[in-house]
Amino acid sequence: MSTPVDLLYAMLCIPSPSGAEDELARFLEKTMNDLGLTARRDEAGNVIGDIGTGNGPVVMLLSHLDTVDRPLPARREPDRLAGRGAVDAKGPLAAMICAAAARPSFPGTIRVVGAVEEERLSRGGEHLARTLPAPDALLVGEPSGWSRVVLGYKGKIDVGYRVTRPATHSTNPDAKATEAAVAFWHGLLDALGSERDHGAFGLPAATLRGMHGDAVEARLDIDCRIPVGFDAASFADRLHACANGGEVTVVRHVPAVRSGRSDPVVRAVSAAIRRCGGEPRPTLKTGTSDLNTVAPHWTMPMAAYGPGDGSLDHGDDEHITIEEFLKGVDVLTATLDELAAAL
């Protein structure tokens, strides 16, 4: 690709919903090799590209290939690029590739990774954490805005609930399956505690993503967001206690993660933002990312950063301004310089 903007636009033109990232992975494997990285794909389908002298610390720049399965055609306009993934997270990934390619003499290894299925169960991130040695520093590519650095993300517990009841007349006073499911939902909210807020990093919250059923069988799909230190085992016990004879399944538990402001990666990104004319603003996110996925397996300095307005994630107007994207490339390039000196 001749310019960073050309690269991102080409990526936006390749649909890559979770589970269908292969075409984009093959494209990026070739592109990274053309840009001077040594690129390959692993058994999970992740694309991995290395660059640098090889003698020194390993800095991993980890973002994801996949998007939500809501098609949005790519559009190139004079001042912005639109399309699915422009913000989450092809913009951050393209910026990471360009920054790494600009630093072939990095004193160590810059390892750029585009992971699969982050929008589902983070299969790609889990595979990386199980099969690769921990890097010396980790920066996850997610939209933060070019002048923000993300210190942490809330955790997540996905809960499934299924209940059946004998078929009977609607006037029978025994609880029907739908009524048992409603009671379980309220029991789950009670188990989270009286203070719940999706917008507060330190408080839990829950979303009823799906409900299906009738008087005989009912199912719920619930997304719980949890703060640092949340007692997931005790929470699961309380859910089983209020199951009303139904079946409770904890589909996935991802702990919350948070770095401090003195973390070397946080400091490197902050210094880079200043070098590029911005005032760094540390931020905490109430969603999740692959930072949550790898943190239980790897302990090293870590943070998240990427150009783009996170409020546009998954939306019908997902886009990134060209100015914002290029600022992100500059900040990431300067971050690599800061890490080269610090590590």
XYZ file of C-alpha atoms in Angstrom, residues 3-338:
336
model
C 0.055 5.311 2.138
C -1.443 4.457 5.546
C -4.812 5.718 4.322
C -4.627 3.401 1.304
C -3.918 0.478 3.632
C -6.861 1.189 5.905
C -9.235 1.687 2.975
C -8.140 -1.629 1.452
C -8.792 -3.325 4.799
C -12.259 -1.782 5.026
C -13.066 -3.141 1.570
C -12.551 -6.725 2.830
C -15.484 -7.859 5.024
C -14.237 -9.798 8.056
C -17.044 -10.665 10.479
C -16.062 -13.025 13.300
C -15.338 -16.468 11.893
C -14.697 -15.152 8.361
C -11.398 -13.319 8.736
C -9.308 -15.484 6.384
C -9.353 -13.152 3.352
C -8.254 -10.177 5.453
C -5.606 -12.276 7.207
C -4.136 -13.398 3.876
C -4.157 -9.822 2.596
C -2.362 -8.531 5.698
C 0.154 -11.357 5.708
C 1.228 -10.319 2.189
C 1.042 -6.610 2.982
C 3.175 -6.897 6.111
C 5.776 -8.908 4.238
C 5.804 -6.255 1.504
C 6.322 -3.571 4.189
C 9.391 -5.339 5.601
C 7.862 -7.387 8.399
C 8.273 -11.152 8.562
C 4.655 -12.297 8.613
C 2.872 -15.607 9.079
C -0.458 -17.006 10.203
C -0.794 -19.341 13.169
C -3.061 -22.336 13.745
C -5.936 -20.174 15.012
C -5.843 -17.901 11.959
C -4.129 -14.947 13.651
C -1.708 -13.010 11.447
C 1.631 -12.199 13.115
C 4.345 -9.929 11.739
C 7.763 -9.233 13.295
C 10.223 -6.429 12.581
C 13.327 -5.075 14.327
C 16.903 -6.110 15.037
C 15.795 -9.100 17.105
C 18.302 -8.396 19.869
C 16.305 -6.896 22.706
C 12.830 -6.655 24.176
C 9.675 -7.836 22.416
C 6.912 -5.256 22.132
C 3.577 -6.718 21.010
C 1.009 -4.559 19.232
C -2.185 -6.611 19.385
C -5.446 -5.731 17.664
C -8.139 -7.791 15.959
C -9.156 -8.677 12.418
C -12.834 -9.322 12.979
C -15.833 -7.048 13.116
C -19.418 -7.484 14.205
C -21.631 -9.071 11.557
C -23.432 -5.872 10.535
C -22.301 -5.090 6.966
C -21.364 -1.481 6.255
C -19.845 -0.737 2.831
C -16.480 1.018 2.703
C -16.508 4.656 1.575
C -13.540 6.940 1.002
C -14.275 10.637 1.395
C -11.885 13.620 1.350
C -11.673 13.855 5.139
C -12.722 10.445 6.421
C -12.985 6.713 5.824
C -16.234 4.914 6.606
C -17.012 1.225 6.812
C -17.328 -1.668 9.221
C -14.185 -1.795 11.319
C -13.039 1.777 10.635
C -13.011 2.280 14.395
C -13.298 -1.227 15.837
C -10.610 -2.177 15.123
C -9.182 -1.993 11.591
C -8.201 1.639 12.148
C -6.045 0.824 15.211
C -4.618 -2.300 13.519
C -3.668 -0.418 10.334
C -2.028 2.290 12.452
C -0.018 -0.362 14.326
C 1.184 -1.977 11.087
C 2.283 1.393 9.693
C 4.062 2.381 12.915
C 5.945 -0.920 13.070
C 6.952 -0.712 9.401
C 8.412 2.742 10.088
C 10.796 1.355 12.722
C 12.807 -1.483 11.087
C 15.822 -0.696 13.310
C 13.884 -1.087 16.579
C 16.367 -2.541 19.115
C 14.453 -5.758 19.693
C 11.274 -7.097 18.093
C 8.040 -5.322 17.301
C 5.391 -8.022 16.959
C 2.152 -6.907 15.294
C -0.788 -9.295 15.694
C -4.206 -9.258 14.068
C -6.269 -11.690 16.137
C -9.424 -13.544 15.144
C -12.823 -13.644 16.855
C -12.321 -10.910 19.434
C -15.961 -9.951 18.947
C -17.025 -13.489 19.903
C -15.100 -15.467 22.520
C -11.576 -14.120 21.774
C -10.383 -17.442 20.382
C -7.411 -15.748 18.734
C -6.293 -13.950 21.868
C -6.620 -17.111 23.955
C -4.505 -19.026 21.438
C -1.776 -16.372 21.554
C -1.642 -16.427 25.342
C -1.346 -20.228 25.372
C 1.210 -20.609 22.580
C 3.493 -17.549 22.599
C 5.882 -16.408 25.314
C 4.817 -13.236 27.061
C 6.219 -10.119 25.409
C 8.116 -7.518 27.429
C 5.412 -4.926 26.755
C 1.907 -5.109 25.328
C -0.206 -2.467 23.632
C -3.699 -3.512 22.549
C -5.209 -1.700 19.581
C -8.711 -0.496 20.382
C -10.311 2.906 19.733
C -9.409 5.356 22.470
C -9.153 8.599 20.532
C -5.689 9.739 19.441
C -4.967 11.633 22.676
C -6.259 9.056 25.164
C -4.589 5.992 26.664
C -6.740 3.213 28.119
C -5.646 1.908 31.511
C -8.252 -0.807 31.903
C -11.465 -2.548 30.933
C -14.337 -3.978 32.909
C -14.641 -7.742 32.969
C -17.465 -9.844 31.632
C -19.563 -12.842 32.639
C -21.873 -14.308 30.004
C -24.756 -16.243 31.550
C -27.210 -18.605 29.890
C -30.442 -19.729 31.566
C -32.936 -22.377 30.477
C -36.022 -23.562 32.312
C -38.901 -25.917 31.495
C -42.289 -26.393 33.103
C -45.075 -28.931 32.431
C -47.687 -27.829 29.942
C -50.764 -26.622 31.774
C -53.655 -24.202 31.551
C -52.733 -20.525 31.862
C -54.927 -20.207 34.962
C -52.923 -22.839 36.869
C -51.267 -20.919 39.752
C -47.955 -22.782 39.328
C -45.190 -20.614 37.800
C -44.794 -20.994 34.058
C -41.404 -21.166 32.356
C -41.595 -17.533 31.286
C -42.401 -16.470 34.844
C -39.516 -18.509 36.249
C -37.195 -16.830 33.740
C -38.372 -13.357 34.775
C -37.810 -14.273 38.416
C -34.280 -15.480 37.592
C -33.474 -12.196 35.837
C -34.468 -10.238 38.926
C -32.522 -12.647 41.125
C -29.437 -12.073 38.986
C -29.786 -8.310 39.391
C -30.040 -8.756 43.156
C -26.926 -10.952 43.088
C -24.970 -8.177 41.361
C -25.831 -5.817 44.202
C -28.003 -2.777 44.724
C -25.595 -0.421 42.926
C -25.322 -1.181 39.227
C -24.191 1.105 36.443
C -22.916 0.340 32.933
C -21.217 3.720 32.857
C -19.212 3.312 36.076
C -15.933 1.368 35.933
C -16.209 0.346 39.589
C -19.760 -1.022 39.486
C -21.289 -4.141 37.898
C -24.184 -4.118 35.451
C -26.185 -6.546 33.336
C -27.897 -6.577 29.950
C -30.637 -9.007 28.972
C -29.372 -9.649 25.429
C -31.991 -12.191 24.466
C -35.131 -13.901 25.747
C -37.110 -16.624 24.044
C -39.840 -18.907 25.201
C -43.345 -19.641 26.303
C -45.102 -21.179 29.274
C -43.352 -24.535 28.714
C -39.751 -23.522 27.951
C -37.869 -20.242 28.300
C -34.260 -19.181 27.682
C -32.286 -16.079 28.607
C -28.974 -14.756 27.296
C -27.403 -12.331 29.777
C -24.279 -10.162 29.544
C -22.846 -9.073 32.908
C -20.068 -6.463 33.165
C -17.973 -6.630 36.311
C -15.361 -4.453 38.057
C -11.865 -5.306 39.253
C -11.961 -7.695 42.222
C -15.482 -8.985 41.547
C -16.129 -12.350 43.256
C -17.261 -14.414 40.278
C -17.444 -17.696 42.194
C -19.789 -16.270 44.831
C -21.884 -14.689 42.090
C -22.237 -18.057 40.305
C -23.314 -19.696 43.581
C -26.048 -17.082 44.019
C -27.259 -17.634 40.471
C -27.630 -21.368 41.043
C -29.499 -20.620 44.265
C -32.112 -18.536 42.433
C -32.414 -20.805 39.385
C -36.021 -21.848 40.181
C -35.336 -25.347 38.897
C -33.751 -24.057 35.710
C -30.281 -24.653 34.276
C -27.666 -21.914 34.733
C -24.595 -21.861 32.470
C -21.655 -19.507 32.913
C -20.655 -19.375 29.258
C -17.586 -17.230 29.741
C -15.828 -15.344 32.523
C -13.249 -12.682 31.661
C -11.835 -10.765 34.661
C -11.520 -6.987 34.648
C -8.041 -5.552 34.096
C -6.421 -2.265 35.063
C -2.927 -0.817 34.819
C -1.632 2.095 36.868
C -0.582 5.479 35.519
C 3.040 4.620 36.299
C 2.917 1.520 34.050
C 5.790 1.808 31.516
C 3.480 1.327 28.518
C 1.012 3.902 29.835
C 3.896 6.324 30.353
C 5.296 5.649 26.871
C 1.954 6.310 25.155
C 1.402 9.428 27.283
C 4.834 10.783 26.365
C 4.169 10.030 22.690
C 0.855 11.916 22.787
C 2.677 14.946 24.216
C 5.334 14.706 21.508
C 2.544 14.810 18.921
C 0.992 17.930 20.415
C -1.718 16.433 22.594
C -2.533 16.320 26.282
C -2.790 12.650 27.333
C -5.990 11.648 29.078
C -5.958 8.310 30.939
C -9.237 6.473 30.373
C -11.091 3.475 31.777
C -13.436 1.516 29.494
C -16.608 -0.289 30.514
C -16.452 -2.828 27.661
C -13.891 -5.599 27.217
C -10.984 -6.229 24.850
C -8.202 -8.739 24.268
C -6.377 -6.979 27.108
C -8.789 -8.856 29.390
C -8.145 -12.080 27.483
C -4.355 -12.182 27.808
C -3.932 -10.482 31.207
C -4.742 -13.647 33.235
C -1.936 -15.468 31.367
C 0.699 -12.744 30.916
C 2.044 -10.233 33.391
C 3.929 -7.356 31.812
C 3.442 -3.625 31.317
C 0.265 -3.180 29.271
C -2.281 -0.660 28.074
C -4.605 -0.034 25.138
C -4.535 2.684 22.521
C -5.882 3.401 19.065
C -7.267 6.169 16.887
C -11.022 6.404 16.513
C -14.152 7.427 18.386
C -15.272 4.426 20.438
C -18.868 5.701 20.539
C -19.100 4.699 16.856
C -18.277 1.012 17.577
C -20.707 -1.347 15.799
C -22.877 1.598 14.687
C -24.455 2.493 11.356
C -22.160 5.530 10.970
C -18.846 3.878 11.853
C -16.084 6.068 10.421
C -12.718 7.594 11.247
C -11.401 10.969 10.159
C -8.174 10.851 8.210
C -6.623 13.418 10.549
C -7.437 11.255 13.590
C -6.084 8.114 11.930
C -2.786 9.726 10.894
C -2.370 11.219 14.372
C -2.749 7.681 15.728
C 0.002 6.436 13.399
C 2.288 9.229 14.636
C 1.541 8.502 18.309
C 2.154 4.772 17.891
C 5.437 5.407 16.068
C 6.554 7.746 18.861
C 5.421 5.176 21.442
C 7.782 2.621 19.921
C 10.619 5.149 20.258
C 9.693 5.728 23.900
